[in-house]
Backbone as numpy.savetxt, mean C-alpha at the origin, in Angstrom:
# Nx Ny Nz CAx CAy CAz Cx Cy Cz
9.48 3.64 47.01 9.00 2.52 46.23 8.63 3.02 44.83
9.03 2.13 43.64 8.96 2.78 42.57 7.36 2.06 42.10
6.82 2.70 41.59 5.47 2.66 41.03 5.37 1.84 39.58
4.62 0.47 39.55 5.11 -0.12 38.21 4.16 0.50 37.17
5.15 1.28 36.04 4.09 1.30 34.76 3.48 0.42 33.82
2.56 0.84 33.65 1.44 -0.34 32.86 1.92 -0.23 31.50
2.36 -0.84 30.44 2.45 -0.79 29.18 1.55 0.50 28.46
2.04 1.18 27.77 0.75 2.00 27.09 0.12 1.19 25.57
-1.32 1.21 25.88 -2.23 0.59 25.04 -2.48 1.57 23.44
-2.48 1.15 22.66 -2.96 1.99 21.28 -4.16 1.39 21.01
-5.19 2.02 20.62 -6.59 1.64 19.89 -6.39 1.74 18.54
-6.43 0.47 18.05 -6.65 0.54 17.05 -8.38 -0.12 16.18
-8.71 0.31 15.08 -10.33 -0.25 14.36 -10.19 -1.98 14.53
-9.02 -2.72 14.00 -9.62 -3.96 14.00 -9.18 -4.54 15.28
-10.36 -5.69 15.58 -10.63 -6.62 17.22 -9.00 -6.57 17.72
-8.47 -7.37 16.30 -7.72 -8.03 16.81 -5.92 -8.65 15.66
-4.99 -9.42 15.92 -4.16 -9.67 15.19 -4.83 -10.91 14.09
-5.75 -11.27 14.71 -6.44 -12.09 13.83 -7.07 -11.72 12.33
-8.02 -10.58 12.97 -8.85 -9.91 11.84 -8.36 -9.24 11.30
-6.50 -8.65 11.30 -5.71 -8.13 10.40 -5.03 -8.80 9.66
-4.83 -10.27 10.25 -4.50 -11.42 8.87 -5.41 -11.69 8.18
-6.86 -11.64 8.76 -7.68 -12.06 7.72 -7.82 -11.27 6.48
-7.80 -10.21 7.00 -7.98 -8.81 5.82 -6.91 -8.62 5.21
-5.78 -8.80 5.47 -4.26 -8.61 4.40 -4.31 -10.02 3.32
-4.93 -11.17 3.98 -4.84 -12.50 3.40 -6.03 -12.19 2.04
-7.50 -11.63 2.58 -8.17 -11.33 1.97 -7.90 -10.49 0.46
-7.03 -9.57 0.71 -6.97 -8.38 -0.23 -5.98 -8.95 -1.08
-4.67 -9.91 -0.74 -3.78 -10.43 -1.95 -4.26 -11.56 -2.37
-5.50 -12.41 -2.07 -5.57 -13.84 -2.35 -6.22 -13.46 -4.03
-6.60 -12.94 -4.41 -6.86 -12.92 -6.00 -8.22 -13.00 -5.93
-8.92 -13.45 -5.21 -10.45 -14.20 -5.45 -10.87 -12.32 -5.22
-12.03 -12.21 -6.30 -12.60 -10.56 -6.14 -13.48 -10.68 -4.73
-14.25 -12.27 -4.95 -15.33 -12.31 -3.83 -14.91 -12.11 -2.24
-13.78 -12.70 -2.36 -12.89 -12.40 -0.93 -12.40 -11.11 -0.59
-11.79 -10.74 -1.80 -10.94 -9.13 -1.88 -12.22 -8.02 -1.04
-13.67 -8.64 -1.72 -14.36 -7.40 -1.16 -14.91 -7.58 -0.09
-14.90 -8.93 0.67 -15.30 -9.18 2.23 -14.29 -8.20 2.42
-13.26 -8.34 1.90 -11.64 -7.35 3.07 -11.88 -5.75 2.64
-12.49 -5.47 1.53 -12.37 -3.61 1.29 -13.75 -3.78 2.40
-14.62 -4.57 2.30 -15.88 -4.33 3.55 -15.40 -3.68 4.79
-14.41 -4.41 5.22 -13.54 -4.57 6.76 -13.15 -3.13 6.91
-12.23 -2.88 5.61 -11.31 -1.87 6.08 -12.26 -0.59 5.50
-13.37 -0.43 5.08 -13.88 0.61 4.92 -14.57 0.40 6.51
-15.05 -0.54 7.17 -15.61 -0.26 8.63 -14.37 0.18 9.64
-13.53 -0.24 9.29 -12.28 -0.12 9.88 -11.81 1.69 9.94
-12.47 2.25 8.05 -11.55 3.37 7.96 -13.12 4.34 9.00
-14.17 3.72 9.23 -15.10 4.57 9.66 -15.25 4.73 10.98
-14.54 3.43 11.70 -13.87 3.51 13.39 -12.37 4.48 13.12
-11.73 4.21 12.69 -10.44 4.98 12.84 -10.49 7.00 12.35
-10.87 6.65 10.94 -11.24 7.75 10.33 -9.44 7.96 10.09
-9.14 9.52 10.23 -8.02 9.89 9.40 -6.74 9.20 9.90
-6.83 8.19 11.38 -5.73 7.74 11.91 -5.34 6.39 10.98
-6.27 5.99 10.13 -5.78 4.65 9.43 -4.19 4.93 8.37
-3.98 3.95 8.79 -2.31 3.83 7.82 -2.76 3.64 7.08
-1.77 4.83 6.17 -1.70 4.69 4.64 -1.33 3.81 3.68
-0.88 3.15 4.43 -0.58 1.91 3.83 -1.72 0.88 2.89
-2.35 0.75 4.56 -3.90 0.00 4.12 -4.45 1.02 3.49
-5.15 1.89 3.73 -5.67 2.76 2.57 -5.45 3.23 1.41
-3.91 2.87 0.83 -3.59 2.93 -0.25 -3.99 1.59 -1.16
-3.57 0.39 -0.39 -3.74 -0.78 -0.54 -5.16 -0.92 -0.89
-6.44 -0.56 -0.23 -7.80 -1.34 -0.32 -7.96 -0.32 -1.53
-7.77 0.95 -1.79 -7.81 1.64 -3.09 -7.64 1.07 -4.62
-5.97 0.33 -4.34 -5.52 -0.58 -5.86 -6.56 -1.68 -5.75
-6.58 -2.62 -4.82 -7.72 -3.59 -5.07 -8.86 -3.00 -5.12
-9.51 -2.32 -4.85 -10.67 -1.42 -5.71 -10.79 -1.38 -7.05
-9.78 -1.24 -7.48 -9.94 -1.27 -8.53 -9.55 -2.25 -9.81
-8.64 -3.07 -8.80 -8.92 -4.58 -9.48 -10.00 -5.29 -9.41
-10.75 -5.21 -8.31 -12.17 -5.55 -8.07 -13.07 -5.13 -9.21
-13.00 -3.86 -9.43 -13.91 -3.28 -10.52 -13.65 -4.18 -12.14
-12.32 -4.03 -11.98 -11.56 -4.06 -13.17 -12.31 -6.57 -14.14
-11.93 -6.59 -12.68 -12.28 -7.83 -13.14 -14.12 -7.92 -13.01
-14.62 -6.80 -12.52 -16.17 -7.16 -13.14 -16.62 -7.05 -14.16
-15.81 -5.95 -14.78 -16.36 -6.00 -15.98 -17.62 -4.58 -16.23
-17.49 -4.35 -15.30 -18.43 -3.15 -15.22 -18.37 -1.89 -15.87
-16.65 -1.16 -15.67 -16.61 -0.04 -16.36 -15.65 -0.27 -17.52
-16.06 0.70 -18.21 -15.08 0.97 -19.64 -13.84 0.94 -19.35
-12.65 1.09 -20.63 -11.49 0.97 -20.39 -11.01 2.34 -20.07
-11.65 3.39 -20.40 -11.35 4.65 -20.19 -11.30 5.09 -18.62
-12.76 4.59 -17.90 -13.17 4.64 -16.76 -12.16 3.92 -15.60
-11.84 2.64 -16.08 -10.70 1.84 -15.13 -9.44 2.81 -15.38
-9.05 3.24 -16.67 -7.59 4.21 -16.69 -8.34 5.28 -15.33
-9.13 5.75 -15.39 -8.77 6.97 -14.04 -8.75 6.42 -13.03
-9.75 5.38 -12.69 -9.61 4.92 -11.60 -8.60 4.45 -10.71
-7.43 3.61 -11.90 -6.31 2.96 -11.26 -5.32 4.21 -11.35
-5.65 5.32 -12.07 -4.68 6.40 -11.91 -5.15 7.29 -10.53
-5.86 7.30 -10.97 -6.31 8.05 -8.97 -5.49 7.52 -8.27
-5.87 5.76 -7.98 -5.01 5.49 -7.06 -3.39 5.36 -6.33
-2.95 5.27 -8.73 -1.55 5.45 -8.25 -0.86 6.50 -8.21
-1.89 7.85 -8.28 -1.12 8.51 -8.04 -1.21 9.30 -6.85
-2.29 8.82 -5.81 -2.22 9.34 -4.58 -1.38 8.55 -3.85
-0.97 7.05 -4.30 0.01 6.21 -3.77 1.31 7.12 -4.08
1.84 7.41 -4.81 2.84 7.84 -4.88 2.88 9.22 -4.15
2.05 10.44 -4.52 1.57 11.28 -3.44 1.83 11.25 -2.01
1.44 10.00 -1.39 0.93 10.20 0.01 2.33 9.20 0.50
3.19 8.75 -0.01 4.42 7.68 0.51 5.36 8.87 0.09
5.65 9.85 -0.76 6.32 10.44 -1.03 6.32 12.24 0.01
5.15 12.49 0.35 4.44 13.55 0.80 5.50 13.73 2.26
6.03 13.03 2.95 6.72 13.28 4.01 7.62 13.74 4.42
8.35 13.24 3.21 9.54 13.47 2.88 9.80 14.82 2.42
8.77 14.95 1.52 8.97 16.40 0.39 8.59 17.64 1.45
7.70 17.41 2.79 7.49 18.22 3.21 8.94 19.09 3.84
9.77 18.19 4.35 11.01 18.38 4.96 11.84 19.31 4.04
12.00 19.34 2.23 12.91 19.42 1.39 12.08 19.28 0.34
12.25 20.36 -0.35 11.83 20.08 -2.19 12.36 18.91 -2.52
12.17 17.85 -2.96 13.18 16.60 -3.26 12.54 15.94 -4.70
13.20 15.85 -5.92 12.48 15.56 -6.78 11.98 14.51 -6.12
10.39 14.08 -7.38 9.51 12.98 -6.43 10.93 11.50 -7.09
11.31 11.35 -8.46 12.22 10.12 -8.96 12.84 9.99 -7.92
13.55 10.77 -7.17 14.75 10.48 -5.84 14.45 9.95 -4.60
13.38 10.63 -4.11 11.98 9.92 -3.40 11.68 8.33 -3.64
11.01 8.12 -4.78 11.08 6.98 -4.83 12.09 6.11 -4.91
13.31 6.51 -5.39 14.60 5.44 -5.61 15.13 5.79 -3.84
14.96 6.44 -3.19 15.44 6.49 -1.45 14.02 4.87 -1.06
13.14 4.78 -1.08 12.15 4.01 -0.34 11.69 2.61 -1.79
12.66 2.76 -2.55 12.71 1.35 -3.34 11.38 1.14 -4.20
10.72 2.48 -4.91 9.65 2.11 -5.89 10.53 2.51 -6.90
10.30 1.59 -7.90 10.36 1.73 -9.53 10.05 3.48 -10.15
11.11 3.50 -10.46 10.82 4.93 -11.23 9.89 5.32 -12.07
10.18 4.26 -12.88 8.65 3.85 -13.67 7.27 4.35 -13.54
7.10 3.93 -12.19 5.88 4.50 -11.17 5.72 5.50 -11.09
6.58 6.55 -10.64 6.48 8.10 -11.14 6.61 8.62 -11.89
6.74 8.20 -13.22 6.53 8.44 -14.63 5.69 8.40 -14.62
4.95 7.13 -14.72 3.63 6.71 -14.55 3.00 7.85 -14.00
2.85 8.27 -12.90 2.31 9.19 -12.10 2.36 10.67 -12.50
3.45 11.16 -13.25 3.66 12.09 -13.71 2.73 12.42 -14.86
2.96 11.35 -15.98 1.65 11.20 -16.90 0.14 11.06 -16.83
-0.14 10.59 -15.85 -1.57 10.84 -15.10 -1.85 12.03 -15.27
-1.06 12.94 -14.12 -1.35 13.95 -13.35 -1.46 15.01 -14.57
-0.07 15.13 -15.60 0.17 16.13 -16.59 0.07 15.86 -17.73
0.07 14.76 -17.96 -0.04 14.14 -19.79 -0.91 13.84 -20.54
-0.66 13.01 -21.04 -1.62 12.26 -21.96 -1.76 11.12 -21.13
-3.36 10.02 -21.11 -3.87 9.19 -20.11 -2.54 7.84 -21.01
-2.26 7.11 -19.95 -1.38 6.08 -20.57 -2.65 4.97 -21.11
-2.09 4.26 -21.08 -2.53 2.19 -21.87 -3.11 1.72 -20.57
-4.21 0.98 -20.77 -5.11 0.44 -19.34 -3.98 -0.70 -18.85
-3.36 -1.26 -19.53 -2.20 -2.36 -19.42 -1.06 -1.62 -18.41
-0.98 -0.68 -18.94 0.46 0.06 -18.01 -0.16 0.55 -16.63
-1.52 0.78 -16.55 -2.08 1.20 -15.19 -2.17 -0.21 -14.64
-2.23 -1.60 -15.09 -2.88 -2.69 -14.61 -0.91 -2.96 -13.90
-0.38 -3.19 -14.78 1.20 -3.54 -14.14 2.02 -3.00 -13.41
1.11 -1.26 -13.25 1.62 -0.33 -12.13 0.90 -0.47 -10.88
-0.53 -1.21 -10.92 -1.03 -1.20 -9.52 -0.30 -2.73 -9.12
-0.11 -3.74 -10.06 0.49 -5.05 -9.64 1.68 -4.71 -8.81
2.47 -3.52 -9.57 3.68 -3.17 -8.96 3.54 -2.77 -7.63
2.91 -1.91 -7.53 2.57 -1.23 -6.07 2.13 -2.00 -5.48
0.95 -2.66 -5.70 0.86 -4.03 -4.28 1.88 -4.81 -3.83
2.70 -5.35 -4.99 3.49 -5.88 -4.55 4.48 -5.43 -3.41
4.38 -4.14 -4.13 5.49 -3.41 -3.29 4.92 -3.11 -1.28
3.93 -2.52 -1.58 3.01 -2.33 -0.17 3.12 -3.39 0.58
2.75 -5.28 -0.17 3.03 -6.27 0.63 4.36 -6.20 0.72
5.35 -6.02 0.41 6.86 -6.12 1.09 6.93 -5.81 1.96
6.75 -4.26 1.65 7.46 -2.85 2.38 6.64 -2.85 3.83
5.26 -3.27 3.55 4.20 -2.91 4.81 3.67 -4.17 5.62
2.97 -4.65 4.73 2.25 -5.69 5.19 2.89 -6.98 6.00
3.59 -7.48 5.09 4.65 -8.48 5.77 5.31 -8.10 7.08
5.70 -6.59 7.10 6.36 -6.54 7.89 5.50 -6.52 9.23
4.34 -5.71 9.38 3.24 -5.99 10.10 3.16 -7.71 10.90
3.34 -8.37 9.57 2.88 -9.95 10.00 4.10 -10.14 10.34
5.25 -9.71 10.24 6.49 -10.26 10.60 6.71 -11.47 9.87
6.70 -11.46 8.50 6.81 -12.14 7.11 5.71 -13.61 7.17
5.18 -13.72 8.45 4.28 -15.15 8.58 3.61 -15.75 7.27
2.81 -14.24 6.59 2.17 -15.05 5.81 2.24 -14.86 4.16
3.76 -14.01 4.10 4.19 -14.27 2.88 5.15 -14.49 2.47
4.98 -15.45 1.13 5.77 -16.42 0.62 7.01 -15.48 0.18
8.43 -16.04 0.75 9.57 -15.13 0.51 10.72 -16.25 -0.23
11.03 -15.57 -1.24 11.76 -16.62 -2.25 12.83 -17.09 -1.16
13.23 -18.42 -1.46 13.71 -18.80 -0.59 15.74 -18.68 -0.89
15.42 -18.41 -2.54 16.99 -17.96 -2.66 17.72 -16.44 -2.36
16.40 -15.42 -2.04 16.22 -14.54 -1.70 17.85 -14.31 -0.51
18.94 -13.79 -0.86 19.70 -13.76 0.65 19.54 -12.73 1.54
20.16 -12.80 2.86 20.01 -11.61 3.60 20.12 -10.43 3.36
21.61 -10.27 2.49 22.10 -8.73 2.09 20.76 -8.15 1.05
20.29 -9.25 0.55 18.65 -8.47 -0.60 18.10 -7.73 0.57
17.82 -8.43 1.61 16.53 -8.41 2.86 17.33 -7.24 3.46
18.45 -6.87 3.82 18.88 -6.11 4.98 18.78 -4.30 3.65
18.94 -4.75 1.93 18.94 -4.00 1.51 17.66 -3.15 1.59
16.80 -3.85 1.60 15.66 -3.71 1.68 14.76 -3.10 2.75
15.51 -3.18 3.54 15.30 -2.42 4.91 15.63 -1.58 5.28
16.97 -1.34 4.98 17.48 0.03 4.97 16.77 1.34 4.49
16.20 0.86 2.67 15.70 1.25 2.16 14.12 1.86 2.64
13.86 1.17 3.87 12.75 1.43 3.88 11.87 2.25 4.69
12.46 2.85 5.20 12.07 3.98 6.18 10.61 4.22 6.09
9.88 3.50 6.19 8.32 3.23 6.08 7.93 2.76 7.33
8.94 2.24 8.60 7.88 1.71 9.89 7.02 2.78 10.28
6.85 2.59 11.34 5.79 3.58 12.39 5.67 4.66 12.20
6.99 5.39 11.82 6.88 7.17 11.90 5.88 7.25 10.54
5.72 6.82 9.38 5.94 7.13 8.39 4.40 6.46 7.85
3.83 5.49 8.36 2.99 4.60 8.16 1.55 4.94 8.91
1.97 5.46 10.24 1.14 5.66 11.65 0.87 7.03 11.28
């Protein structure tokens, strides 16, 4: 008699599929007051999980960090340039980091294999080695990257439920896009 196996369970920080829409809904809806109920979550979230949280989300509650800041009004323009450079450049860092471990791989090739804007690692390059860029070019590089995170990550998580996907958008974009994206589980988890 064969013995039935039980599904294997993963623990993850939040309850539930609920309280992970709330918190993805939270962090893109624009409102700061909402954004920071959701960095609340996922900082309790990153203090149940600790180093197992996807990078994804932790890259993610980082850029809104600092849109949060950015729209209080609190720090200087100098102060928001590091801030949003920290973040984009451990974003690029830590999505790129997997890969490079395998193969020296320039980081530009890296990003054009997993569909970020080159741009972005310019961007990132100048952080790290240059001269600090324009608070404007850090503001349209974290827009970029969220955007990109909700594609690449988030959506796919929700299985596109709760974001708006152009509707002239065709498959071959979507299937390109996937290909491209070697970001599920191995890569994310």
């Amino acid at each position: 008699a064969r013995r039935r196996l039980k599904p294997l369970r993963t623990v993850v920080a939040w309850r539930g599929r609920a309280e992970w829409d709330q918190v993805m809904v939270g962090l893109y809806c624009g409102d700061s007051r909402l954004q920071q109920d959701a960095l609340d979550r996922v900082s309790a979230w990153k203090s149940r999980y600790g180093p197992k949280m996807p990078l994804a989300v932790d890259c993610t509650a980082e850029l809104i960090r600092c849109k949060v800041l950015d729209s209080s009004g609190k720090l200087k323009s100098h102060e928001l340039i590091l801030s949003y450079g920290l973040a984009l450049v451990r974003f690029v860092n830590l999505i790129t980091e997997r890969k490079q471990k395998m193969v020296s791989i320039p980081l530009r090739q890296l990003a054009r294999e997993v569909d970020i804007p080159v741009w972005v690692v310019d961007l990132r390059h100048e952080l790290t080695h240059g001269k600090l860029p324009r608070l404007a070019l850090c503001r349209k590089g974290c827009d970029v990257v969220l955007d990109w995170l909700r594609k690449m990550y988030w959506s796919r998580q929700l299985g596109n439920n709760l974001c708006e996907e152009d509707e002239d958008e065709d498959d071959e974009e979507q299937e390109e896009v996937e290909a491209n994206a070697e970001l599920d589980s191995d890569a994310w988890e």
